[in-house]
Amino acid sequence: MTYEASSGHKAGSGWLRRLGLAVLAVALFVGAFAAFGFYAAPTIIKDQALSYIQKTWRRSARLDRVRLNPFTLKLEIDGFALPDADGAPMIDFSRLTLSLDAASLLRGELSLRDVVLDRPRIRVVQRADGRINLADLAPVPGTKPARPQKSFTLNIASFALDGGAVAFVDLKRKDALTRSLQAISFRLRDFSTRADGAAVSLSARTDLGESLKWRGVMGLSPVQSSGRIELGGVNVDALKKTLALDLPVSTQGGRIDLVGTYVFSLVDAQPDVKLAVERVTLSDIAVGAKQGAADMLNLSRLTASGASLDLRRRDVSITRLEVAGAGVTASMDRHGLNLARLAPPTDPKAVQEPVWTVEAPDIVLSDARIDFTDRTPSLPVEISATPVRLEILGAALPFKKPVNVKASAVLDDGATLGGEGQITLSDKPGAAVVADLAVAVDSLQIARFQPYINESARVRIKGGDVSGKGRLSLAGNGAMVFRGGVEIDDLKTADPDLKQDLVTWDALSIDGLDVSSRPLSVKIKKVTASGAYARVVLETNYVVNVRAVMETAAASPHAGTASLDFSKIKFDKAALGRATRSLARPATTGLPFPLTISQIAVDNGRMDFTDLTVTPHFSAGIEALNGSIRGVSSAPDARSDVDLVGDVGPYAPVTIKGRANFLAATTFTDIGMSFHNMELTTFSPYSGKFAGYRIDKGKLSIDLHYLIDHQKLDATHHVVIDQLQLGDKVDSADQVKLPVKLIIALLKDRNGVIDLPIDISGSLDDPTFKIWPVIWKVVGNVFEKIAAAPFTLLGKLVGGGGGEELGLLAFAPGSSLIAPEQSAKIERLAK
């Protein structure tokens, strides 16, 4: 018994001894492993890392501390800094923490459970020679490449980066550029080099306050990524400078905000990008010509909504494009329109890139302002419009179908402009725009276009506005057609020299206006002038004011005009022919384009005539002028029907009726004019100048008829002067050296009426017929009266004879005695 017990006790003690030895061995191993892992390994890692860096890149890196937990395989590296060649920090971080999944090593993989990087900083420098400092970390050229190894899988369950910063310094530029990204935060989950779908997120801000947010997925096998991007306050000026962008225009200011999603992949080593933008906004930017100030176009805000981009298909689609608060500064000079300089120059040798297709079915421009200055006239014309609104529906590139447009604007003078319709554009160089638009203008002030009028006429516009509406069509051959109506209200024009009203009216309406540019023609159904007034002045140099104001402003007031100075005319045929030949011929060969006016209606019109060549000045006016002119046309065979009535003074009616061709090159006139019961005292300035006497009383009635056909004149005049009585004598250098009172006495009948029917015929090409046939007609009438009643002539010579009574002596019935009053006749006859 004792022996058995001892044997068992010895056996148990051996097992315990072996167990203890094993535990001791394990403890010693664990202790040694722990000591190596906690103390030796960090030192080795630190020394090897610093040695490798020194040996490979000849840099003295800094590494404050390395900690390793050999049991959890968690590695912490604190205070790492790698200097640049210039001694400045290139890469540094505060702490890097790595947690390794040891089991992955058995599978031939490297799996990291957690990677945490605190406050990393990278300084990227482009040196003066163009090299990037980070390129110094690449393998040294000429070294043997490492043997190809079996691909190794890297898995990262979680990666976190916080407080990061990236500085970019460009020393290659003349002025060194420094930009930075700050407050970088990056997250990566479930990343693998052999699978896609790793979740990533990134946020950062720049030194200018710009923000970047990115959230999505990323994979390397295959290379692809998708996600959502948000950009806030991207500075356009800084972006241009950073990327050294060479834009075809100059810009100033500008900020970009973008929210959208993307899909990126590599297909046959070519990038495939699809971008879906919820909203992108460009704000507060000025755009100008590349070689000029950036002040032609100012954008307060441009927003594109529902936009998409497909890089491989080269396709862009924008659901809605809104431009708010835009300002356009346009000018025209001898070099053309300044906005044309915004278009990039074309290079005929440039390689044609594949065409992009762009669709923007809804474009809206609102609250815009346009400032336009035209410097082509001698005085600039300035026009401002605000607000301007433009809507374009169905826009697309290339141009394949018409777009619908609607536009409206309010000018600085209160006028409104509007248009709506379809426009068709073409991609072909030089192709004309095709359009069909309903257009309208309301209350456009004419005076603002005074500089344009100065180029062709010396007329001052004192008031008046234009309104109208119609349809404007542009054809593919460049032809333009406008059909509609125009109204010009409250027009007031003045002679700039005389400072008096020239032509005015209360309202002028043009109905049924039809203007075509190819060939140029104008057709008008009806022109109605209400309250029209015209002042016609014969100036001191015998030039009519209407003719003078039609001269250009560049010419002297009366340079180059054909005038007739009556004071220098001698009554001989040759002198009259030379002085009046140019006036007798038509001044024009007809209008350069066809013009047709079906009817001109005059309602309550007025006209004043003033002659400044006589002293005192002569003035007369036609009041209450009403009627119409029908069938006005520039056609050679056109005949216009004239029917006008008015008054010269309160009791002197005027009638103008007949037919005429007002616009054609070939002259035709068949007009009858009737002026009845006009006061002769109105013509006293003329009688004083040419006859030497004023007119005290008398009435004038004239019936005129002119027939002019192909320069041939056949005119009849019936002049009736009733109870003409001359007044005071006037000294005038222009008075005729004739016995005026005798002539008037000879022309009067027993009732004090002068009745002169005068017929004139001849050719306008030989205007001397105007004087001598009339003179001989009057002289002939006088001699006829002398031959028929010589005693009447004698009575009028001595005066008071009563005309025919000098040829008779009255006796009392049955008596031969001469009465006393009859004796007086014999005495006057003897005298």
PDB file of C-alpha atoms in Angstrom, residues 571 576 758 769-781:
ATOM      1  CA  PHE A 571     -36.748 141.390-116.760  1.00  0.00           C
ATOM      2  CA  LEU A 576     -34.818 134.660-116.057  1.00  0.00           C
ATOM      3  CA  ILE A 758     -54.948 134.670-117.168  1.00  0.00           C
ATOM      4  CA  PHE A 769     -42.849 131.938-119.983  1.00  0.00           C
ATOM      5  CA  LYS A 770     -43.891 132.675-116.413  1.00  0.00           C
ATOM      6  CA  ILE A 771     -43.300 136.439-116.813  1.00  0.00           C
ATOM      7  CA  TRP A 772     -43.705 137.785-120.333  1.00  0.00           C
ATOM      8  CA  PRO A 773     -46.968 136.094-121.434  1.00  0.00           C
ATOM      9  CA  VAL A 774     -48.649 137.377-118.319  1.00  0.00           C
ATOM     10  CA  ILE A 775     -47.286 140.909-118.828  1.00  0.00           C
ATOM     11  CA  TRP A 776     -48.422 141.003-122.415  1.00  0.00           C
ATOM     12  CA  LYS A 777     -51.804 139.637-121.353  1.00  0.00           C
ATOM     13  CA  VAL A 778     -52.284 142.528-118.945  1.00  0.00           C
ATOM     14  CA  VAL A 779     -51.007 145.090-121.455  1.00  0.00           C
ATOM     15  CA  GLY A 780     -53.322 143.665-124.082  1.00  0.00           C
ATOM     16  CA  ASN A 781     -56.308 143.965-121.769  1.00  0.00           C
TER      17      ASN A 781
END
